[in-house]
């Protein structure tokens, strides 16, 4: 069977992911990644309405910190990424569903296998919350800090994370955030 570019044709009873082209699978993967982020947003909104913003924030931190070890392990296993240095973390981070290429615009500057700087040029949360400085700063300074540390701990508890720029600073054409990752 020729690789499918889409599924616009008739129903196929035993269709598999492997039946589609790389480009089609990449589009499907992007859709799955969007779903994860939207589901998280909807979930937080509902918890906030029912139990209050403080409870929603507590649950959000707990959930992202809990999923980090799984998301990193699943990604590393799927791509056969070995090791526990910064390079292994960065390689896995490039493919975790919650930080999807094409949804986020980011760049990793690998200084060496134990030092890297992440620059996020576009973040959906940063873009959508820019008008709500309090919530944006909480997401950037509290939630992201806790979640990033949980994800790095899944690789190596010795990884040190330092925010270089988070939240709204007011610079023209500002980046969303920038983080430094090191193992000393």
Tab-separated table of N, CA and C in Angstrom:
chain	number	residue	atom	x	y	z
A	1	UNK	N	0.848	-1.184	0.000
A	1	UNK	CA	0.000	0.000	0.000
A	1	UNK	C	0.893	1.248	0.000
A	2	UNK	N	0.569	2.176	-0.846
A	2	UNK	CA	1.307	3.438	-0.918
A	2	UNK	C	1.010	4.267	0.333
A	3	UNK	N	2.029	5.011	0.810
A	3	UNK	CA	1.827	5.853	1.987
A	3	UNK	C	0.720	6.862	1.730
A	4	UNK	N	-0.165	6.992	2.692
A	4	UNK	CA	-1.286	7.919	2.567
A	4	UNK	C	-0.859	9.330	2.964
A	5	UNK	N	-1.315	10.307	2.193
A	5	UNK	CA	-1.036	11.708	2.513
A	5	UNK	C	-2.129	12.288	3.412
A	6	UNK	N	-3.278	11.607	3.465
A	6	UNK	CA	-4.382	11.986	4.341
A	6	UNK	C	-5.329	10.794	4.424
A	7	UNK	N	-6.479	10.984	5.045
A	7	UNK	CA	-7.459	9.903	5.184
A	7	UNK	C	-8.782	10.362	4.587
A	8	UNK	N	-8.701	11.027	3.438
A	8	UNK	CA	-9.900	11.548	2.784
A	8	UNK	C	-10.626	10.488	1.963
A	9	UNK	N	-9.979	9.362	1.744
A	9	UNK	CA	-10.585	8.282	0.962
A	9	UNK	C	-11.541	7.457	1.801
A	10	UNK	N	-11.856	6.268	1.324
A	10	UNK	CA	-12.814	5.409	2.025
A	10	UNK	C	-12.248	4.862	3.342
A	11	UNK	N	-13.140	4.399	4.182
A	11	UNK	CA	-12.785	3.765	5.451
A	11	UNK	C	-11.918	2.535	5.191
A	12	UNK	N	-10.862	2.378	5.991
A	12	UNK	CA	-9.987	1.208	5.904
A	12	UNK	C	-10.024	0.526	7.274
A	13	UNK	N	-10.544	-0.679	7.326
A	13	UNK	CA	-10.756	-1.378	8.596
A	13	UNK	C	-9.471	-1.542	9.411
A	14	UNK	N	-8.395	-1.934	8.797
A	14	UNK	CA	-7.163	-2.250	9.534
A	14	UNK	C	-6.061	-1.206	9.325
A	15	UNK	N	-6.452	0.047	9.183
A	15	UNK	CA	-5.474	1.116	8.957
A	15	UNK	C	-4.577	1.273	10.189
A	16	UNK	N	-3.323	1.625	9.949
A	16	UNK	CA	-2.346	1.804	11.021
A	16	UNK	C	-1.593	3.119	10.796
A	17	UNK	N	-0.979	3.616	11.847
A	17	UNK	CA	-0.163	4.822	11.719
A	17	UNK	C	0.887	4.652	10.628
A	18	UNK	N	1.445	3.464	10.546
A	18	UNK	CA	2.507	3.180	9.584
A	18	UNK	C	2.060	3.315	8.131
A	19	UNK	N	0.759	3.397	7.901
A	19	UNK	CA	0.239	3.532	6.541
A	19	UNK	C	0.349	4.962	6.011
A	20	UNK	N	0.665	5.907	6.878
A	20	UNK	CA	0.702	7.314	6.485
A	20	UNK	C	2.130	7.797	6.238
A	21	UNK	N	2.225	8.856	5.442
A	21	UNK	CA	3.529	9.463	5.153
A	21	UNK	C	4.067	10.159	6.400
A	22	UNK	N	5.370	10.429	6.395
A	22	UNK	CA	5.990	11.155	7.509
A	22	UNK	C	5.326	12.509	7.716
A	23	UNK	N	5.043	13.201	6.625
A	23	UNK	CA	4.441	14.537	6.717
A	23	UNK	C	3.068	14.461	7.378
A	24	UNK	N	2.286	13.455	7.014
A	24	UNK	CA	0.960	13.293	7.594
A	24	UNK	C	1.064	12.958	9.078
A	25	UNK	N	1.986	12.074	9.422
A	25	UNK	CA	2.180	11.726	10.829
A	25	UNK	C	2.646	12.931	11.638
A	26	UNK	N	3.474	13.778	11.050
A	26	UNK	CA	3.916	14.993	11.744
A	26	UNK	C	2.726	15.918	12.010
A	27	UNK	N	1.818	16.054	11.037
A	27	UNK	CA	0.616	16.879	11.239
A	27	UNK	C	-0.264	16.280	12.338
A	28	UNK	N	-0.408	14.972	12.331
A	28	UNK	CA	-1.213	14.301	13.342
A	28	UNK	C	-0.592	14.481	14.731
A	29	UNK	N	0.714	14.369	14.801
A	29	UNK	CA	1.413	14.565	16.067
A	29	UNK	C	1.199	15.987	16.589
A	30	UNK	N	1.248	16.973	15.703
A	30	UNK	CA	0.982	18.361	16.102
A	30	UNK	C	-0.430	18.487	16.675
A	31	UNK	N	-1.394	17.810	16.058
A	31	UNK	CA	-2.768	17.850	16.567
A	31	UNK	C	-2.839	17.251	17.969
A	32	UNK	N	-2.155	16.141	18.198
A	32	UNK	CA	-2.128	15.526	19.526
A	32	UNK	C	-1.489	16.463	20.551
A	33	UNK	N	-0.417	17.116	20.168
A	33	UNK	CA	0.263	18.041	21.074
A	33	UNK	C	-0.638	19.219	21.430
A	34	UNK	N	-1.354	19.744	20.457
A	34	UNK	CA	-2.299	20.836	20.736
A	34	UNK	C	-3.362	20.368	21.722
A	35	UNK	N	-3.829	19.137	21.515
A	35	UNK	CA	-4.861	18.591	22.399
A	35	UNK	C	-4.390	18.576	23.852
A	36	UNK	N	-3.162	18.168	24.087
A	36	UNK	CA	-2.623	18.126	25.452
A	36	UNK	C	-2.677	19.512	26.081
A	37	UNK	N	-2.263	20.520	25.338
A	37	UNK	CA	-2.215	21.878	25.879
A	37	UNK	C	-3.607	22.459	26.088
A	38	UNK	N	-4.515	22.198	25.164
A	38	UNK	CA	-5.882	22.706	25.305
A	38	UNK	C	-6.600	21.985	26.443
A	39	UNK	N	-6.418	20.679	26.543
A	39	UNK	CA	-7.032	19.919	27.631
A	39	UNK	C	-6.572	20.462	28.980
A	40	UNK	N	-5.290	20.745	29.105
A	40	UNK	CA	-4.747	21.309	30.336
A	40	UNK	C	-5.404	22.648	30.653
A	41	UNK	N	-5.560	23.481	29.651
A	41	UNK	CA	-6.169	24.793	29.837
A	41	UNK	C	-7.638	24.664	30.255
A	42	UNK	N	-8.380	23.783	29.581
A	42	UNK	CA	-9.790	23.571	29.927
A	42	UNK	C	-9.927	23.017	31.343
A	43	UNK	N	-9.053	22.078	31.671
A	43	UNK	CA	-9.088	21.461	32.995
A	43	UNK	C	-8.864	22.525	34.071
A	44	UNK	N	-7.837	23.354	33.885
A	44	UNK	CA	-7.538	24.395	34.870
A	44	UNK	C	-8.716	25.359	35.008
A	45	UNK	N	-9.319	25.712	33.897
A	45	UNK	CA	-10.459	26.629	33.926
A	45	UNK	C	-11.611	26.045	34.745
A	46	UNK	N	-11.921	24.774	34.550
A	46	UNK	CA	-13.019	24.134	35.277
A	46	UNK	C	-12.720	23.991	36.769
A	47	UNK	N	-11.511	23.607	37.119
A	47	UNK	CA	-11.147	23.499	38.535
A	47	UNK	C	-11.230	24.882	39.181
A	48	UNK	N	-10.761	25.902	38.479
A	48	UNK	CA	-10.839	27.263	39.001
A	48	UNK	C	-12.268	27.707	39.254
A	49	UNK	N	-13.165	27.387	38.343
A	49	UNK	CA	-14.579	27.760	38.515
A	49	UNK	C	-15.210	27.039	39.698
A	50	UNK	N	-14.877	25.775	39.860
A	50	UNK	CA	-15.533	24.962	40.883
A	50	UNK	C	-14.887	25.075	42.263
A	51	UNK	N	-13.579	25.195	42.309
A	51	UNK	CA	-12.874	25.152	43.594
A	51	UNK	C	-12.072	26.411	43.898
A	52	UNK	N	-11.981	27.312	42.926
A	52	UNK	CA	-11.234	28.546	43.130
A	52	UNK	C	-9.874	28.509	42.451
A	53	UNK	N	-9.367	29.700	42.181
A	53	UNK	CA	-8.101	29.841	41.449
A	53	UNK	C	-6.918	29.242	42.210
A	54	UNK	N	-6.906	29.395	43.526
A	54	UNK	CA	-5.787	28.845	44.300
A	54	UNK	C	-5.731	27.318	44.176
A	55	UNK	N	-6.876	26.663	44.273
A	55	UNK	CA	-6.918	25.198	44.123
A	55	UNK	C	-6.502	24.788	42.718
A	56	UNK	N	-6.964	25.533	41.725
A	56	UNK	CA	-6.592	25.222	40.338
A	56	UNK	C	-5.082	25.325	40.156
A	57	UNK	N	-4.489	26.348	40.727
A	57	UNK	CA	-3.039	26.527	40.599
A	57	UNK	C	-2.272	25.415	41.315
A	58	UNK	N	-2.722	25.051	42.503
A	58	UNK	CA	-2.067	23.959	43.230
A	58	UNK	C	-2.136	22.656	42.434
A	59	UNK	N	-3.316	22.358	41.887
A	59	UNK	CA	-3.488	21.135	41.095
A	59	UNK	C	-2.644	21.178	39.825
A	60	UNK	N	-2.573	22.330	39.213
A	60	UNK	CA	-1.802	22.477	37.979
A	60	UNK	C	-0.319	22.181	38.227
A	61	UNK	N	0.225	22.747	39.281
A	61	UNK	CA	1.630	22.479	39.611
A	61	UNK	C	1.826	20.992	39.880
A	62	UNK	N	0.949	20.414	40.691
A	62	UNK	CA	1.063	18.990	41.021
A	62	UNK	C	1.003	18.122	39.759
A	63	UNK	N	0.070	18.403	38.871
A	63	UNK	CA	-0.073	17.587	37.658
A	63	UNK	C	1.144	17.688	36.751
A	64	UNK	N	1.632	18.897	36.505
A	64	UNK	CA	2.795	19.045	35.620
A	64	UNK	C	4.046	18.443	36.242
A	65	UNK	N	4.165	18.537	37.558
A	65	UNK	CA	5.329	17.922	38.204
A	65	UNK	C	5.235	16.397	38.178
A	66	UNK	N	4.034	15.860	38.272
A	66	UNK	CA	3.863	14.398	38.221
A	66	UNK	C	4.086	13.840	36.824
A	67	UNK	N	3.600	14.518	35.805
A	67	UNK	CA	3.695	13.975	34.441
A	67	UNK	C	5.110	14.084	33.884
A	68	UNK	N	5.908	15.001	34.406
A	68	UNK	CA	7.251	15.241	33.868
A	68	UNK	C	8.099	13.998	33.743
A	69	UNK	N	8.162	13.202	34.805
A	69	UNK	CA	9.007	12.002	34.761
A	69	UNK	C	8.513	11.013	33.712
A	70	UNK	N	7.200	10.927	33.544
A	70	UNK	CA	6.642	10.007	32.553
A	70	UNK	C	6.887	10.512	31.131
A	71	UNK	N	6.618	11.791	30.926
A	71	UNK	CA	6.787	12.359	29.588
A	71	UNK	C	8.239	12.246	29.125
A	72	UNK	N	9.171	12.505	30.020
A	72	UNK	CA	10.588	12.384	29.661
A	72	UNK	C	10.966	10.927	29.392
A	73	UNK	N	10.519	10.012	30.245
A	73	UNK	CA	10.850	8.592	30.062
A	73	UNK	C	10.265	8.060	28.757
A	74	UNK	N	8.995	8.345	28.499
A	74	UNK	CA	8.357	7.851	27.270
A	74	UNK	C	9.075	8.379	26.037
A	75	UNK	N	9.439	9.646	26.067
A	75	UNK	CA	10.130	10.252	24.929
A	75	UNK	C	11.520	9.650	24.761
A	76	UNK	N	12.243	9.520	25.849
A	76	UNK	CA	13.591	8.941	25.769
A	76	UNK	C	13.538	7.488	25.295
A	77	UNK	N	12.579	6.725	25.788
A	77	UNK	CA	12.438	5.334	25.350
A	77	UNK	C	12.096	5.262	23.862
A	78	UNK	N	11.152	6.087	23.423
A	78	UNK	CA	10.723	6.058	22.017
A	78	UNK	C	11.859	6.411	21.069
A	79	UNK	N	12.731	7.318	21.487
A	79	UNK	CA	13.816	7.784	20.622
A	79	UNK	C	15.177	7.182	20.984
A	80	UNK	N	15.190	6.261	21.940
A	80	UNK	CA	16.426	5.625	22.391
A	80	UNK	C	17.480	6.663	22.803
A	81	UNK	N	17.040	7.655	23.563
A	81	UNK	CA	17.954	8.670	24.085
A	81	UNK	C	18.558	8.125	25.371
A	82	UNK	N	19.869	8.082	25.412
A	82	UNK	CA	20.591	7.529	26.555
A	82	UNK	C	21.280	8.649	27.328
A	83	UNK	N	21.555	8.397	28.592
A	83	UNK	CA	22.344	9.323	29.385
A	83	UNK	C	21.524	10.119	30.369
A	84	UNK	N	22.232	10.897	31.186
A	84	UNK	CA	21.569	11.742	32.176
A	84	UNK	C	22.228	13.118	32.275
A	85	UNK	N	22.843	13.539	31.177
A	85	UNK	CA	23.462	14.862	31.152
A	85	UNK	C	22.499	15.872	30.527
A	86	UNK	N	22.946	17.095	30.404
A	86	UNK	CA	22.115	18.152	29.818
A	86	UNK	C	21.768	17.818	28.372
A	87	UNK	N	22.707	17.259	27.645
A	87	UNK	CA	22.435	16.913	26.249
A	87	UNK	C	21.273	15.925	26.148
A	88	UNK	N	21.227	14.916	27.006
A	88	UNK	CA	20.116	13.956	26.997
A	88	UNK	C	18.803	14.666	27.321
A	89	UNK	N	18.825	15.571	28.305
A	89	UNK	CA	17.626	16.333	28.653
A	89	UNK	C	17.140	17.161	27.463
A	90	UNK	N	18.052	17.871	26.821
A	90	UNK	CA	17.684	18.739	25.699
A	90	UNK	C	17.117	17.911	24.547
A	91	UNK	N	17.762	16.803	24.228
A	91	UNK	CA	17.284	15.957	23.131
A	91	UNK	C	15.863	15.465	23.408
A	92	UNK	N	15.597	15.018	24.626
A	92	UNK	CA	14.244	14.566	24.969
A	92	UNK	C	13.267	15.733	24.952
A	93	UNK	N	13.688	16.876	25.484
A	93	UNK	CA	12.824	18.045	25.548
A	93	UNK	C	12.391	18.527	24.167
A	94	UNK	N	13.218	18.293	23.162
A	94	UNK	CA	12.860	18.691	21.800
A	94	UNK	C	11.627	17.946	21.293
A	95	UNK	N	11.268	16.829	21.941
A	95	UNK	CA	10.184	15.996	21.426
A	95	UNK	C	9.082	15.688	22.428
A	96	UNK	N	9.102	16.276	23.621
A	96	UNK	CA	7.998	16.025	24.548
A	96	UNK	C	6.735	16.687	24.004
A	97	UNK	N	5.590	16.016	24.117
A	97	UNK	CA	4.352	16.563	23.558
A	97	UNK	C	3.935	17.903	24.151
A	98	UNK	N	4.258	18.152	25.411
A	98	UNK	CA	3.814	19.391	26.046
A	98	UNK	C	4.656	20.608	25.671
A	99	UNK	N	5.707	20.407	24.891
A	99	UNK	CA	6.568	21.515	24.444
A	99	UNK	C	6.833	21.332	22.952
A	100	UNK	N	5.756	21.198	22.215
A	100	UNK	CA	5.821	20.747	20.827
A	100	UNK	C	6.406	21.771	19.866
A	101	UNK	N	7.253	21.248	18.985
A	101	UNK	CA	7.779	22.046	17.878
A	101	UNK	C	6.596	22.534	17.044
A	102	UNK	N	6.667	23.775	16.614
A	102	UNK	CA	5.600	24.326	15.791
A	102	UNK	C	4.514	25.007	16.596
A	103	UNK	N	4.329	24.598	17.830
A	103	UNK	CA	3.395	25.273	18.728
A	103	UNK	C	4.185	26.295	19.544
A	104	UNK	N	5.324	25.867	20.023
A	104	UNK	CA	6.293	26.755	20.663
A	104	UNK	C	7.390	27.036	19.645
A	105	UNK	N	7.944	28.225	19.696
A	105	UNK	CA	9.101	28.573	18.867
A	105	UNK	C	10.259	28.789	19.834
A	106	UNK	N	11.210	27.870	19.806
A	106	UNK	CA	12.305	27.925	20.763
A	106	UNK	C	13.611	27.496	20.132
A	107	UNK	N	14.693	27.796	20.847
A	107	UNK	CA	16.020	27.422	20.381
A	107	UNK	C	16.849	26.978	21.579
A	108	UNK	N	17.549	25.892	21.402
A	108	UNK	CA	18.494	25.411	22.407
A	108	UNK	C	19.902	25.784	21.969
A	109	UNK	N	20.639	26.434	22.836
A	109	UNK	CA	22.050	26.733	22.598
A	109	UNK	C	22.855	25.792	23.488
A	110	UNK	N	23.367	24.716	22.882
A	110	UNK	CA	24.165	23.740	23.630
A	110	UNK	C	25.582	24.281	23.786
A	111	UNK	N	25.934	24.643	24.997
A	111	UNK	CA	27.293	25.125	25.277
A	111	UNK	C	28.253	23.931	25.324
A	112	UNK	N	27.840	22.879	26.020
A	112	UNK	CA	28.538	21.590	26.045
A	112	UNK	C	27.547	20.570	26.603
A	113	UNK	N	27.977	19.323	26.811
A	113	UNK	CA	27.028	18.284	27.226
A	113	UNK	C	26.427	18.533	28.607
A	114	UNK	N	26.978	19.472	29.355
A	114	UNK	CA	26.471	19.778	30.692
A	114	UNK	C	26.034	21.226	30.879
A	115	UNK	N	25.819	21.935	29.776
A	115	UNK	CA	25.363	23.326	29.875
A	115	UNK	C	24.618	23.704	28.598
A	116	UNK	N	23.411	24.242	28.783
A	116	UNK	CA	22.612	24.706	27.643
A	116	UNK	C	21.742	25.878	28.079
A	117	UNK	N	21.379	26.701	27.104
A	117	UNK	CA	20.463	27.816	27.339
A	117	UNK	C	19.279	27.648	26.395
A	118	UNK	N	18.087	27.705	26.971
A	118	UNK	CA	16.843	27.621	26.207
A	118	UNK	C	16.267	29.019	26.054
A	119	UNK	N	15.989	29.421	24.811
A	119	UNK	CA	15.316	30.686	24.533
A	119	UNK	C	13.996	30.369	23.853
A	120	UNK	N	12.900	30.817	24.463
A	120	UNK	CA	11.569	30.610	23.899
A	120	UNK	C	11.122	31.935	23.297
A	121	UNK	N	10.981	31.936	21.972
A	121	UNK	CA	10.564	33.156	21.273
A	121	UNK	C	9.045	33.293	21.250
A	122	UNK	N	8.348	32.162	21.111
A	122	UNK	CA	6.880	32.202	21.137
A	122	UNK	C	6.371	31.092	22.036
A	123	UNK	N	5.526	31.468	22.985
A	123	UNK	CA	4.873	30.542	23.906
A	123	UNK	C	3.384	30.865	23.872
A	124	UNK	N	2.515	29.881	23.635
A	124	UNK	CA	1.080	30.165	23.581
A	124	UNK	C	0.551	30.810	24.864
A	125	UNK	N	1.025	30.370	26.018
A	125	UNK	CA	0.560	30.965	27.281
A	125	UNK	C	1.004	32.416	27.384
A	126	UNK	N	2.257	32.688	27.028
A	126	UNK	CA	2.774	34.055	27.082
A	126	UNK	C	1.950	34.954	26.163
A	127	UNK	N	1.679	34.473	24.957
A	127	UNK	CA	0.914	35.270	23.991
A	127	UNK	C	-0.512	35.523	24.478
A	128	UNK	N	-1.162	34.502	25.040
A	128	UNK	CA	-2.563	34.662	25.431
A	128	UNK	C	-2.736	35.390	26.765
A	129	UNK	N	-1.731	35.364	27.620
A	129	UNK	CA	-1.859	35.981	28.944
A	129	UNK	C	-1.150	37.321	29.070
A	130	UNK	N	-0.598	37.830	27.981
A	130	UNK	CA	0.168	39.076	28.062
A	130	UNK	C	-0.648	40.228	28.656
A	131	UNK	N	-1.967	40.196	28.484
A	131	UNK	CA	-2.827	41.235	29.042
A	131	UNK	C	-3.157	41.026	30.515
A	132	UNK	N	-2.769	39.898	31.081
A	132	UNK	CA	-3.035	39.585	32.484
A	132	UNK	C	-1.694	39.326	33.168
A	133	UNK	N	-1.022	40.396	33.541
A	133	UNK	CA	0.352	40.306	34.054
A	133	UNK	C	0.464	39.407	35.281
A	134	UNK	N	-0.509	39.470	36.182
A	134	UNK	CA	-0.435	38.652	37.402
A	134	UNK	C	-0.453	37.169	37.051
A	135	UNK	N	-1.393	36.765	36.217
A	135	UNK	CA	-1.492	35.345	35.853
A	135	UNK	C	-0.292	34.906	35.017
A	136	UNK	N	0.125	35.748	34.099
A	136	UNK	CA	1.284	35.413	33.270
A	136	UNK	C	2.528	35.239	34.136
A	137	UNK	N	2.756	36.156	35.046
A	137	UNK	CA	3.933	36.046	35.901
A	137	UNK	C	3.862	34.803	36.785
A	138	UNK	N	2.654	34.423	37.251
A	138	UNK	CA	2.525	33.194	38.030
A	138	UNK	C	2.880	31.983	37.160
A	139	UNK	N	2.341	31.938	35.939
A	139	UNK	CA	2.641	30.821	35.036
A	139	UNK	C	4.141	30.743	34.781
A	140	UNK	N	4.747	31.876	34.454
A	140	UNK	CA	6.166	31.888	34.093
A	140	UNK	C	7.086	31.667	35.284
A	141	UNK	N	6.800	32.319	36.402
A	141	UNK	CA	7.734	32.308	37.527
A	141	UNK	C	7.489	31.189	38.528
A	142	UNK	N	6.259	30.708	38.629
A	142	UNK	CA	5.946	29.668	39.612
A	142	UNK	C	5.731	28.321	38.924
A	143	UNK	N	4.741	28.262	38.048
A	143	UNK	CA	4.411	26.987	37.397
A	143	UNK	C	5.559	26.463	36.547
A	144	UNK	N	6.057	27.278	35.636
A	144	UNK	CA	7.131	26.813	34.744
A	144	UNK	C	8.388	26.457	35.523
A	145	UNK	N	8.713	27.242	36.526
A	145	UNK	CA	9.892	26.941	37.331
A	145	UNK	C	9.755	25.562	37.979
A	146	UNK	N	8.602	25.289	38.594
A	146	UNK	CA	8.385	23.990	39.242
A	146	UNK	C	8.366	22.859	38.216
A	147	UNK	N	7.670	23.064	37.110
A	147	UNK	CA	7.553	22.006	36.099
A	147	UNK	C	8.897	21.704	35.449
A	148	UNK	N	9.622	22.736	35.069
A	148	UNK	CA	10.930	22.517	34.434
A	148	UNK	C	11.845	21.742	35.379
A	149	UNK	N	11.830	22.090	36.649
A	149	UNK	CA	12.676	21.374	37.613
A	149	UNK	C	12.246	19.914	37.744
A	150	UNK	N	10.949	19.640	37.696
A	150	UNK	CA	10.476	18.252	37.758
A	150	UNK	C	10.923	17.470	36.525
A	151	UNK	N	10.866	18.106	35.365
A	151	UNK	CA	11.295	17.436	34.129
A	151	UNK	C	12.803	17.170	34.158
A	152	UNK	N	13.583	18.122	34.647
A	152	UNK	CA	15.034	17.893	34.701
A	152	UNK	C	15.381	16.828	35.734
A	153	UNK	N	14.679	16.818	36.862
A	153	UNK	CA	14.937	15.804	37.891
A	153	UNK	C	14.678	14.398	37.374
A	154	UNK	N	13.777	14.267	36.413
A	154	UNK	CA	13.501	12.956	35.821
A	154	UNK	C	14.729	12.420	35.089
A	155	UNK	N	15.572	13.318	34.615
A	155	UNK	CA	16.798	12.938	33.907
A	155	UNK	C	17.964	12.847	34.882
A	156	UNK	N	18.090	13.890	35.720
A	156	UNK	CA	19.214	13.936	36.650
A	156	UNK	C	18.911	14.986	37.724
A	157	UNK	N	18.801	14.576	38.984
A	157	UNK	CA	18.514	15.535	40.053
A	157	UNK	C	19.600	16.598	40.241
A	158	UNK	N	20.757	16.383	39.635
A	158	UNK	CA	21.861	17.341	39.759
A	158	UNK	C	21.752	18.502	38.765
A	159	UNK	N	20.820	18.424	37.829
A	159	UNK	CA	20.659	19.519	36.862
A	159	UNK	C	20.145	20.753	37.597
A	160	UNK	N	20.851	21.849	37.415
A	160	UNK	CA	20.464	23.123	38.012
A	160	UNK	C	19.799	23.979	36.937
A	161	UNK	N	18.661	24.560	37.291
A	161	UNK	CA	17.898	25.388	36.360
A	161	UNK	C	17.845	26.802	36.915
A	162	UNK	N	18.179	27.757	36.066
A	162	UNK	CA	18.151	29.164	36.485
A	162	UNK	C	17.371	29.959	35.443
A	163	UNK	N	16.308	30.654	35.868
A	163	UNK	CA	15.594	31.511	34.924
A	163	UNK	C	16.431	32.752	34.618
A	164	UNK	N	16.647	33.014	33.344
A	164	UNK	CA	17.378	34.214	32.934
A	164	UNK	C	16.413	35.348	32.615
A	165	UNK	N	15.242	34.983	32.071
A	165	UNK	CA	14.196	35.962	31.762
A	165	UNK	C	12.868	35.232	31.786
A	166	UNK	N	11.981	35.629	32.676
A	166	UNK	CA	10.639	35.053	32.720
A	166	UNK	C	9.636	36.157	33.005
A	167	UNK	N	8.427	36.001	32.505
A	167	UNK	CA	7.381	36.988	32.733
A	167	UNK	C	7.562	38.220	31.865
A	168	UNK	N	6.723	39.196	32.117
A	168	UNK	CA	6.738	40.428	31.325
A	168	UNK	C	7.785	41.376	31.888
A	169	UNK	N	8.695	41.783	31.053
A	169	UNK	CA	9.729	42.743	31.447
A	169	UNK	C	9.537	44.085	30.748
A	170	UNK	N	8.744	44.097	29.673
A	170	UNK	CA	8.451	45.340	28.996
A	170	UNK	C	9.382	45.727	27.873
A	171	UNK	N	10.324	44.834	27.528
A	171	UNK	CA	11.219	45.156	26.426
A	171	UNK	C	10.462	45.052	25.101
A	172	UNK	N	10.803	45.909	24.137
A	172	UNK	CA	10.188	45.750	22.824
A	172	UNK	C	10.653	44.433	22.210
A	173	UNK	N	9.753	43.760	21.517
A	173	UNK	CA	10.059	42.479	20.860
A	173	UNK	C	10.657	41.466	21.830
A	174	UNK	N	10.179	41.475	23.055
A	174	UNK	CA	10.766	40.590	24.048
A	174	UNK	C	10.496	39.122	23.747
A	175	UNK	N	11.444	38.298	24.165
A	175	UNK	CA	11.271	36.855	24.079
A	175	UNK	C	10.304	36.443	25.187
A	176	UNK	N	9.722	35.268	25.064
A	176	UNK	CA	8.811	34.792	26.100
A	176	UNK	C	9.581	34.454	27.378
A	177	UNK	N	10.672	33.695	27.235
A	177	UNK	CA	11.478	33.361	28.408
A	177	UNK	C	12.827	32.806	27.979
A	178	UNK	N	13.712	32.718	28.964
A	178	UNK	CA	15.040	32.152	28.717
A	178	UNK	C	15.506	31.486	30.012
A	179	UNK	N	16.063	30.273	29.866
A	179	UNK	CA	16.465	29.455	31.013
A	179	UNK	C	17.866	28.898	30.797
A	180	UNK	N	18.611	28.796	31.881
A	180	UNK	CA	19.958	28.235	31.864
A	180	UNK	C	19.924	26.873	32.570
A	181	UNK	N	20.506	25.862	31.942
A	181	UNK	CA	20.550	24.495	32.475
A	181	UNK	C	22.009	24.081	32.598
A	182	UNK	N	22.394	23.589	33.798
A	182	UNK	CA	23.794	23.198	34.026
A	182	UNK	C	23.875	22.000	34.962
A	183	UNK	N	24.944	21.273	34.781
A	183	UNK	CA	25.402	20.320	35.787
A	183	UNK	C	26.809	20.774	36.126
A	184	UNK	N	27.015	21.144	37.368
A	184	UNK	CA	28.331	21.658	37.796
A	184	UNK	C	29.275	20.512	38.090
